């Protein structure tokens, strides 16, 4: 019997096209940022931030420049990322509902292949014995169930201020106290330990940091890296710097364990940056995060809401410095990872993604004819370079930003290749495209609810 | 020229009655707890809590068993404590308004006598250059301006959850970060340092801890002292244990500096324990703090709202183990401390208290003919053992608790000596008393507004 590592080495040494056939069961580390502006990474062009570890990860692998979250808001985005199903199908159309027990996550799908599975950070998909991370295939959970926590006390404070706020830090189903420790650093520490504990197993480490989601707070050591940046952006930059350090710590551990060649590392975000006042410092629409050149923000069906960075890195397998412009989606992660692990995703339900590695390894075209979104009364579709948004909202932090565009712009057609900011409505110039996409979108919206 | 210490030693050695004449300028340390149930101290009879330092402080000095805050809620209580004036007179009838620049605090009054003045903890009376602690006579301020903070991140979270929460920890007017450090311990540390820095000066250290005010959170080392106490009360007990340790740290410092004989140490609370759900763990009326046998809770004009513990300790001056049953009030602290320091309180305005030390040193009777309260639509008066409450509310955590008693009980007369729980309405048995107190109270309410 040959070892897992030898099998993998053979696969890597062989033709890349044969990779998918190799029963290599590589490790997978999936980092996720929270409310990160798509271009708020050095590797995506940011010059005032410092993300050396993520930049190196991107330089050593592939950047997807047309990658999308399946929703512009936390919980549905995560539900789709983990299940490979559109949010509505997965039962999480918006923040609020848990991920029902019948949904199958990547972790659950990997278990039969012998994977150790761990989640280190934010779950946001339920806190009962039927819906928590342990119920959804994670052997180990260190993190919190809610949408965000105070970074030091790990308390959830965003309910009605008259009701109790509560402490929300758990190791599996046991509440634990790491009072005063910065959450981002805790999650990195625990993820690194998980790698050490499972160096001999195939593992899936899902590391959804809470950063740079509000509350806007970072240790001074990170703040001091950005002395010239204005305070709101400085805080955001510092929170991302802590995240980047955390990524670095995990990647260093991978290297120390000599698992680098055997591990697919992914980095993405759940949705775009937000303009919510509570993500700022001044009681005005937050300006910390930057979705430019995209239009819209977290919650928006314009690209600012869910056009996210995606890095895939796998030394020896994924070429260095590659850029993929084909459309990809968080929906693709389940089939991508399942294929690598040699397991079959659930066949008793509709999955909405497809293996993304051929886009990298075979220069394949996206297998998505179109991808769709439904969020907060908005509908959207992207097909090729066309993007159509119905009843789009920008969520720019003003009261008007919470309202749907009206008149002609209630249906907004863009060519996002030429106009990534979705600034020019082409619906009257290309009525047939608008009509066709609209029909597809309405059909999808109807079908996905069933 | 004789030293200050020699002068004091002479005063202490002399007849106690002469103390007030001695130009001794003793130090004053004033500890304050926040939302503490009156009997939630070992020295007041609690058996499930552990407050050894406060118990020793009480055993070594005097306990006042009929001491009152001037309001059943934070800011007005503190405004009166610091100015010696009823909340309405001091311009702080309820939480909200700052302490206006024209008000004179104990710290301001002590400055001409050469006192070093420091505040370590909660201010809650303004955050502008005209209203902050430095503006009100405190040379040194280490603490926060708001009503409460997360104990680890020092952020204020109790506004509209859609607006920014904010970091609120300051050294004088400079925002400082002590991220992850438990606030109660920080305040004790800073107070102790202040004593060391001013060992050669007369000093006034005002140490208003935030404990045991929500958020309900204490380090595990304190939680572990109460393994058999149910979690909500356990958390409260642990927060008080941290406070008690902090008191111990400051008192130890006093001893190390050999200033014990030269320092009047006071301990009290701003108001009674609260039943607000957010001060509990379960979304129900909080049960952590205990105002029994008193009726009502924080916000209430019944005794549960503002009947508070008061300890005065001054080795060699105040007898050990003494109990004073005469009525005293936070209003008395300004005249008491001013007299000790040999300074004159402001004479251009009405002060509502009187020197409390004669109650201790001369077995004098309370100089208060009556004391009054006005809070949240309630009026109350205590005169001798009579207490009259008009439109009283119990604030028991239920919706009804926020409503005034109706019918006969809209005017509630008690003999608080026989019935400390204000359970039997004597208005019809003693109509003349009720009438007399009511008339006094209405007259006061009218007069105090002018």
PDB file of N, CA, C and O in Angstrom, chain A residues 150 152-153 155 157-159 161-165 167 177 179-180 215-220 277-278 280 283, chain B residues 150 152-153 155 157-159 161-165 167 177 179-180 215-220 277-278 280 283:
ATOM      1  N   UNK A 150     -17.455  41.236  19.606  1.00  0.00           N
ATOM      2  CA  UNK A 150     -16.391  42.110  20.083  1.00  0.00           C
ATOM      3  C   UNK A 150     -15.090  41.317  19.998  1.00  0.00           C
ATOM      4  O   UNK A 150     -15.035  40.168  20.437  1.00  0.00           O
ATOM      5  N   UNK A 152     -12.395  41.412  21.545  1.00  0.00           N
ATOM      6  CA  UNK A 152     -11.672  41.104  22.786  1.00  0.00           C
ATOM      7  C   UNK A 152     -12.514  40.351  23.802  1.00  0.00           C
ATOM      8  O   UNK A 152     -12.010  39.495  24.506  1.00  0.00           O
ATOM      9  N   UNK A 153     -13.779  40.705  23.912  1.00  0.00           N
ATOM     10  CA  UNK A 153     -14.612  40.028  24.910  1.00  0.00           C
ATOM     11  C   UNK A 153     -15.403  38.894  24.275  1.00  0.00           C
ATOM     12  O   UNK A 153     -15.967  38.072  24.981  1.00  0.00           O
ATOM     13  N   UNK A 155     -18.179  38.976  22.727  1.00  0.00           N
ATOM     14  CA  UNK A 155     -19.600  39.109  23.019  1.00  0.00           C
ATOM     15  C   UNK A 155     -20.328  39.637  21.791  1.00  0.00           C
ATOM     16  O   UNK A 155     -19.802  40.458  21.038  1.00  0.00           O
ATOM     17  N   UNK A 157     -23.155  41.989  20.435  1.00  0.00           N
ATOM     18  CA  UNK A 157     -23.769  43.208  20.968  1.00  0.00           C
ATOM     19  C   UNK A 157     -24.785  43.837  20.023  1.00  0.00           C
ATOM     20  O   UNK A 157     -25.197  44.960  20.280  1.00  0.00           O
ATOM     21  N   UNK A 158     -25.157  43.156  18.957  1.00  0.00           N
ATOM     22  CA  UNK A 158     -25.897  43.880  17.928  1.00  0.00           C
ATOM     23  C   UNK A 158     -27.395  43.610  17.913  1.00  0.00           C
ATOM     24  O   UNK A 158     -28.064  43.837  16.919  1.00  0.00           O
ATOM     25  N   UNK A 159     -27.893  43.112  19.014  1.00  0.00           N
ATOM     26  CA  UNK A 159     -29.341  42.981  19.128  1.00  0.00           C
ATOM     27  C   UNK A 159     -29.937  44.256  19.693  1.00  0.00           C
ATOM     28  O   UNK A 159     -29.279  45.296  19.768  1.00  0.00           O
ATOM     29  N   UNK A 161     -30.588  46.874  22.171  1.00  0.00           N
ATOM     30  CA  UNK A 161     -29.684  47.186  23.288  1.00  0.00           C
ATOM     31  C   UNK A 161     -30.301  46.949  24.658  1.00  0.00           C
ATOM     32  O   UNK A 161     -29.601  46.983  25.659  1.00  0.00           O
ATOM     33  N   UNK A 162     -31.616  46.701  24.693  1.00  0.00           N
ATOM     34  CA  UNK A 162     -32.244  46.443  25.991  1.00  0.00           C
ATOM     35  C   UNK A 162     -32.168  44.976  26.395  1.00  0.00           C
ATOM     36  O   UNK A 162     -32.404  44.627  27.530  1.00  0.00           O
ATOM     37  N   UNK A 163     -31.878  44.104  25.412  1.00  0.00           N
ATOM     38  CA  UNK A 163     -31.810  42.684  25.757  1.00  0.00           C
ATOM     39  C   UNK A 163     -30.351  42.321  26.005  1.00  0.00           C
ATOM     40  O   UNK A 163     -29.444  43.072  25.651  1.00  0.00           O
ATOM     41  N   UNK A 164     -30.129  41.172  26.634  1.00  0.00           N
ATOM     42  CA  UNK A 164     -28.746  40.855  26.996  1.00  0.00           C
ATOM     43  C   UNK A 164     -27.866  40.660  25.770  1.00  0.00           C
ATOM     44  O   UNK A 164     -28.259  39.986  24.817  1.00  0.00           O
ATOM     45  N   UNK A 165     -26.725  41.286  25.791  1.00  0.00           N
ATOM     46  CA  UNK A 165     -25.681  40.875  24.877  1.00  0.00           C
ATOM     47  C   UNK A 165     -25.140  39.576  25.458  1.00  0.00           C
ATOM     48  O   UNK A 165     -25.444  39.223  26.594  1.00  0.00           O
ATOM     49  N   UNK A 167     -21.918  36.362  25.479  1.00  0.00           N
ATOM     50  CA  UNK A 167     -20.604  35.842  25.128  1.00  0.00           C
ATOM     51  C   UNK A 167     -20.786  34.732  24.096  1.00  0.00           C
ATOM     52  O   UNK A 167     -21.692  33.915  24.213  1.00  0.00           O
ATOM     53  N   UNK A 177     -13.697  30.555  27.348  1.00  0.00           N
ATOM     54  CA  UNK A 177     -13.351  31.951  27.584  1.00  0.00           C
ATOM     55  C   UNK A 177     -11.883  32.183  27.270  1.00  0.00           C
ATOM     56  O   UNK A 177     -11.013  31.533  27.840  1.00  0.00           O
ATOM     57  N   UNK A 179     -10.898  35.476  27.261  1.00  0.00           N
ATOM     58  CA  UNK A 179     -11.132  36.898  27.488  1.00  0.00           C
ATOM     59  C   UNK A 179      -9.888  37.732  27.192  1.00  0.00           C
ATOM     60  O   UNK A 179      -8.799  37.429  27.680  1.00  0.00           O
ATOM     61  N   UNK A 180     -10.104  38.780  26.441  1.00  0.00           N
ATOM     62  CA  UNK A 180      -9.032  39.742  26.220  1.00  0.00           C
ATOM     63  C   UNK A 180      -8.111  39.400  25.066  1.00  0.00           C
ATOM     64  O   UNK A 180      -7.235  40.189  24.729  1.00  0.00           O
ATOM     65  N   UNK A 215     -17.126  45.067  14.952  1.00  0.00           N
ATOM     66  CA  UNK A 215     -16.679  46.379  15.434  1.00  0.00           C
ATOM     67  C   UNK A 215     -15.257  46.710  14.978  1.00  0.00           C
ATOM     68  O   UNK A 215     -14.393  45.841  14.974  1.00  0.00           O
ATOM     69  N   UNK A 216     -15.051  47.964  14.624  1.00  0.00           N
ATOM     70  CA  UNK A 216     -13.784  48.389  14.048  1.00  0.00           C
ATOM     71  C   UNK A 216     -12.757  48.561  15.166  1.00  0.00           C
ATOM     72  O   UNK A 216     -12.696  49.590  15.835  1.00  0.00           O
ATOM     73  N   UNK A 217     -11.945  47.545  15.350  1.00  0.00           N
ATOM     74  CA  UNK A 217     -11.017  47.550  16.472  1.00  0.00           C
ATOM     75  C   UNK A 217      -9.863  46.596  16.165  1.00  0.00           C
ATOM     76  O   UNK A 217     -10.085  45.445  15.816  1.00  0.00           O
ATOM     77  N   UNK A 218      -8.678  47.102  16.297  1.00  0.00           N
ATOM     78  CA  UNK A 218      -7.497  46.269  16.071  1.00  0.00           C
ATOM     79  C   UNK A 218      -6.432  46.646  17.084  1.00  0.00           C
ATOM     80  O   UNK A 218      -6.358  47.789  17.524  1.00  0.00           O
ATOM     81  N   UNK A 219      -5.601  45.683  17.465  1.00  0.00           N
ATOM     82  CA  UNK A 219      -4.499  45.999  18.383  1.00  0.00           C
ATOM     83  C   UNK A 219      -3.598  47.091  17.812  1.00  0.00           C
ATOM     84  O   UNK A 219      -3.431  47.207  16.591  1.00  0.00           O
ATOM     85  N   UNK A 220      -3.038  47.839  18.715  1.00  0.00           N
ATOM     86  CA  UNK A 220      -2.190  48.960  18.303  1.00  0.00           C
ATOM     87  C   UNK A 220      -1.008  48.513  17.441  1.00  0.00           C
ATOM     88  O   UNK A 220      -0.559  49.251  16.574  1.00  0.00           O
ATOM     89  N   UNK A 277     -23.071  52.640   8.900  1.00  0.00           N
ATOM     90  CA  UNK A 277     -22.434  53.593   9.813  1.00  0.00           C
ATOM     91  C   UNK A 277     -21.675  52.870  10.921  1.00  0.00           C
ATOM     92  O   UNK A 277     -20.618  53.315  11.363  1.00  0.00           O
ATOM     93  N   UNK A 278     -22.204  51.741  11.353  1.00  0.00           N
ATOM     94  CA  UNK A 278     -21.551  51.040  12.461  1.00  0.00           C
ATOM     95  C   UNK A 278     -20.226  50.411  12.070  1.00  0.00           C
ATOM     96  O   UNK A 278     -19.490  49.917  12.921  1.00  0.00           O
ATOM     97  N   UNK A 280     -18.105  52.301  10.600  1.00  0.00           N
ATOM     98  CA  UNK A 280     -17.248  53.480  10.534  1.00  0.00           C
ATOM     99  C   UNK A 280     -16.963  53.991  11.927  1.00  0.00           C
ATOM    100  O   UNK A 280     -17.238  53.321  12.917  1.00  0.00           O
ATOM    101  N   UNK A 283     -20.304  57.908  12.727  1.00  0.00           N
ATOM    102  CA  UNK A 283     -21.757  58.001  12.652  1.00  0.00           C
ATOM    103  C   UNK A 283     -22.260  58.336  11.260  1.00  0.00           C
ATOM    104  O   UNK A 283     -23.427  58.631  11.067  1.00  0.00           O
TER     105      UNK A 283
ATOM    106  N   UNK B 150     -17.700  47.660  27.415  1.00  0.00           N
ATOM    107  CA  UNK B 150     -17.242  46.274  27.405  1.00  0.00           C
ATOM    108  C   UNK B 150     -15.987  46.212  28.273  1.00  0.00           C
ATOM    109  O   UNK B 150     -15.086  47.037  28.132  1.00  0.00           O
ATOM    110  N   UNK B 152     -13.470  44.381  28.313  1.00  0.00           N
ATOM    111  CA  UNK B 152     -12.197  44.014  27.685  1.00  0.00           C
ATOM    112  C   UNK B 152     -11.816  44.922  26.527  1.00  0.00           C
ATOM    113  O   UNK B 152     -10.653  45.217  26.328  1.00  0.00           O
ATOM    114  N   UNK B 153     -12.796  45.321  25.739  1.00  0.00           N
ATOM    115  CA  UNK B 153     -12.461  46.166  24.585  1.00  0.00           C
ATOM    116  C   UNK B 153     -12.675  47.634  24.905  1.00  0.00           C
ATOM    117  O   UNK B 153     -12.232  48.497  24.163  1.00  0.00           O
ATOM    118  N   UNK B 155     -15.328  49.371  24.793  1.00  0.00           N
ATOM    119  CA  UNK B 155     -16.194  50.002  23.807  1.00  0.00           C
ATOM    120  C   UNK B 155     -17.590  50.185  24.389  1.00  0.00           C
ATOM    121  O   UNK B 155     -18.077  49.347  25.147  1.00  0.00           O
ATOM    122  N   UNK B 157     -21.447  50.059  23.698  1.00  0.00           N
ATOM    123  CA  UNK B 157     -22.261  49.315  22.734  1.00  0.00           C
ATOM    124  C   UNK B 157     -23.756  49.532  22.908  1.00  0.00           C
ATOM    125  O   UNK B 157     -24.530  48.803  22.303  1.00  0.00           O
ATOM    126  N   UNK B 158     -24.173  50.474  23.746  1.00  0.00           N
ATOM    127  CA  UNK B 158     -25.583  50.473  24.117  1.00  0.00           C
ATOM    128  C   UNK B 158     -26.429  51.528  23.416  1.00  0.00           C
ATOM    129  O   UNK B 158     -27.501  51.890  23.875  1.00  0.00           O
ATOM    130  N   UNK B 159     -25.929  52.014  22.308  1.00  0.00           N
ATOM    131  CA  UNK B 159     -26.747  52.910  21.502  1.00  0.00           C
ATOM    132  C   UNK B 159     -27.566  52.103  20.509  1.00  0.00           C
ATOM    133  O   UNK B 159     -27.670  50.880  20.597  1.00  0.00           O
ATOM    134  N   UNK B 161     -28.183  49.916  17.643  1.00  0.00           N
ATOM    135  CA  UNK B 161     -27.198  48.972  17.103  1.00  0.00           C
ATOM    136  C   UNK B 161     -26.779  49.278  15.665  1.00  0.00           C
ATOM    137  O   UNK B 161     -25.818  48.699  15.176  1.00  0.00           O
ATOM    138  N   UNK B 162     -27.496  50.210  15.026  1.00  0.00           N
ATOM    139  CA  UNK B 162     -27.103  50.550  13.654  1.00  0.00           C
ATOM    140  C   UNK B 162     -26.031  51.632  13.608  1.00  0.00           C
ATOM    141  O   UNK B 162     -25.413  51.857  12.578  1.00  0.00           O
ATOM    142  N   UNK B 163     -25.859  52.348  14.718  1.00  0.00           N
ATOM    143  CA  UNK B 163     -24.854  53.410  14.707  1.00  0.00           C
ATOM    144  C   UNK B 163     -23.563  52.859  15.291  1.00  0.00           C
ATOM    145  O   UNK B 163     -23.557  51.805  15.924  1.00  0.00           O
ATOM    146  N   UNK B 164     -22.462  53.559  15.078  1.00  0.00           N
ATOM    147  CA  UNK B 164     -21.190  52.982  15.522  1.00  0.00           C
ATOM    148  C   UNK B 164     -21.124  52.856  17.036  1.00  0.00           C
ATOM    149  O   UNK B 164     -21.471  53.789  17.753  1.00  0.00           O
ATOM    150  N   UNK B 165     -20.720  51.714  17.504  1.00  0.00           N
ATOM    151  CA  UNK B 165     -20.256  51.622  18.865  1.00  0.00           C
ATOM    152  C   UNK B 165     -18.881  52.281  18.871  1.00  0.00           C
ATOM    153  O   UNK B 165     -18.314  52.537  17.814  1.00  0.00           O
ATOM    154  N   UNK B 167     -14.957  53.093  21.021  1.00  0.00           N
ATOM    155  CA  UNK B 167     -13.981  52.857  22.069  1.00  0.00           C
ATOM    156  C   UNK B 167     -14.005  54.038  23.030  1.00  0.00           C
ATOM    157  O   UNK B 167     -14.089  55.186  22.603  1.00  0.00           O
ATOM    158  N   UNK B 177      -5.358  52.953  24.581  1.00  0.00           N
ATOM    159  CA  UNK B 177      -5.789  51.579  24.326  1.00  0.00           C
ATOM    160  C   UNK B 177      -5.105  50.633  25.297  1.00  0.00           C
ATOM    161  O   UNK B 177      -3.884  50.584  25.370  1.00  0.00           O
ATOM    162  N   UNK B 179      -6.292  47.400  25.249  1.00  0.00           N
ATOM    163  CA  UNK B 179      -7.119  46.334  24.699  1.00  0.00           C
ATOM    164  C   UNK B 179      -6.910  45.014  25.428  1.00  0.00           C
ATOM    165  O   UNK B 179      -5.776  44.570  25.613  1.00  0.00           O
ATOM    166  N   UNK B 180      -8.025  44.414  25.787  1.00  0.00           N
ATOM    167  CA  UNK B 180      -7.966  43.073  26.349  1.00  0.00           C
ATOM    168  C   UNK B 180      -7.752  43.028  27.853  1.00  0.00           C
ATOM    169  O   UNK B 180      -7.786  41.954  28.443  1.00  0.00           O
ATOM    170  N   UNK B 215     -21.976  45.149  30.873  1.00  0.00           N
ATOM    171  CA  UNK B 215     -22.167  43.746  30.471  1.00  0.00           C
ATOM    172  C   UNK B 215     -21.642  42.767  31.518  1.00  0.00           C
ATOM    173  O   UNK B 215     -20.585  42.996  32.107  1.00  0.00           O
ATOM    174  N   UNK B 216     -22.381  41.697  31.704  1.00  0.00           N
ATOM    175  CA  UNK B 216     -22.071  40.740  32.756  1.00  0.00           C
ATOM    176  C   UNK B 216     -20.927  39.845  32.304  1.00  0.00           C
ATOM    177  O   UNK B 216     -21.117  38.860  31.592  1.00  0.00           O
ATOM    178  N   UNK B 217     -19.733  40.184  32.742  1.00  0.00           N
ATOM    179  CA  UNK B 217     -18.551  39.471  32.256  1.00  0.00           C
ATOM    180  C   UNK B 217     -17.415  39.662  33.260  1.00  0.00           C
ATOM    181  O   UNK B 217     -17.097  40.787  33.630  1.00  0.00           O
ATOM    182  N   UNK B 218     -16.848  38.572  33.668  1.00  0.00           N
ATOM    183  CA  UNK B 218     -15.712  38.630  34.589  1.00  0.00           C
ATOM    184  C   UNK B 218     -14.710  37.557  34.213  1.00  0.00           C
ATOM    185  O   UNK B 218     -15.079  36.510  33.683  1.00  0.00           O
ATOM    186  N   UNK B 219     -13.433  37.818  34.480  1.00  0.00           N
ATOM    187  CA  UNK B 219     -12.424  36.794  34.201  1.00  0.00           C
ATOM    188  C   UNK B 219     -12.727  35.501  34.954  1.00  0.00           C
ATOM    189  O   UNK B 219     -13.298  35.517  36.044  1.00  0.00           O
ATOM    190  N   UNK B 220     -12.310  34.420  34.359  1.00  0.00           N
ATOM    191  CA  UNK B 220     -12.581  33.110  34.945  1.00  0.00           C
ATOM    192  C   UNK B 220     -12.002  32.972  36.348  1.00  0.00           C
ATOM    193  O   UNK B 220     -12.548  32.266  37.186  1.00  0.00           O
ATOM    194  N   UNK B 277     -33.164  43.321  31.705  1.00  0.00           N
ATOM    195  CA  UNK B 277     -32.812  42.034  31.091  1.00  0.00           C
ATOM    196  C   UNK B 277     -31.350  42.011  30.661  1.00  0.00           C
ATOM    197  O   UNK B 277     -30.681  40.986  30.748  1.00  0.00           O
ATOM    198  N   UNK B 278     -30.857  43.155  30.222  1.00  0.00           N
ATOM    199  CA  UNK B 278     -29.478  43.177  29.729  1.00  0.00           C
ATOM    200  C   UNK B 278     -28.450  43.016  30.843  1.00  0.00           C
ATOM    201  O   UNK B 278     -27.263  42.868  30.570  1.00  0.00           O
ATOM    202  N   UNK B 280     -28.841  40.546  32.829  1.00  0.00           N
ATOM    203  CA  UNK B 280     -28.961  39.122  33.121  1.00  0.00           C
ATOM    204  C   UNK B 280     -28.352  38.314  31.997  1.00  0.00           C
ATOM    205  O   UNK B 280     -27.650  38.846  31.137  1.00  0.00           O
ATOM    206  N   UNK B 283     -32.340  36.846  28.961  1.00  0.00           N
ATOM    207  CA  UNK B 283     -33.386  37.587  28.271  1.00  0.00           C
ATOM    208  C   UNK B 283     -34.602  37.834  29.144  1.00  0.00           C
ATOM    209  O   UNK B 283     -35.633  38.289  28.659  1.00  0.00           O
TER     210      UNK B 283
END
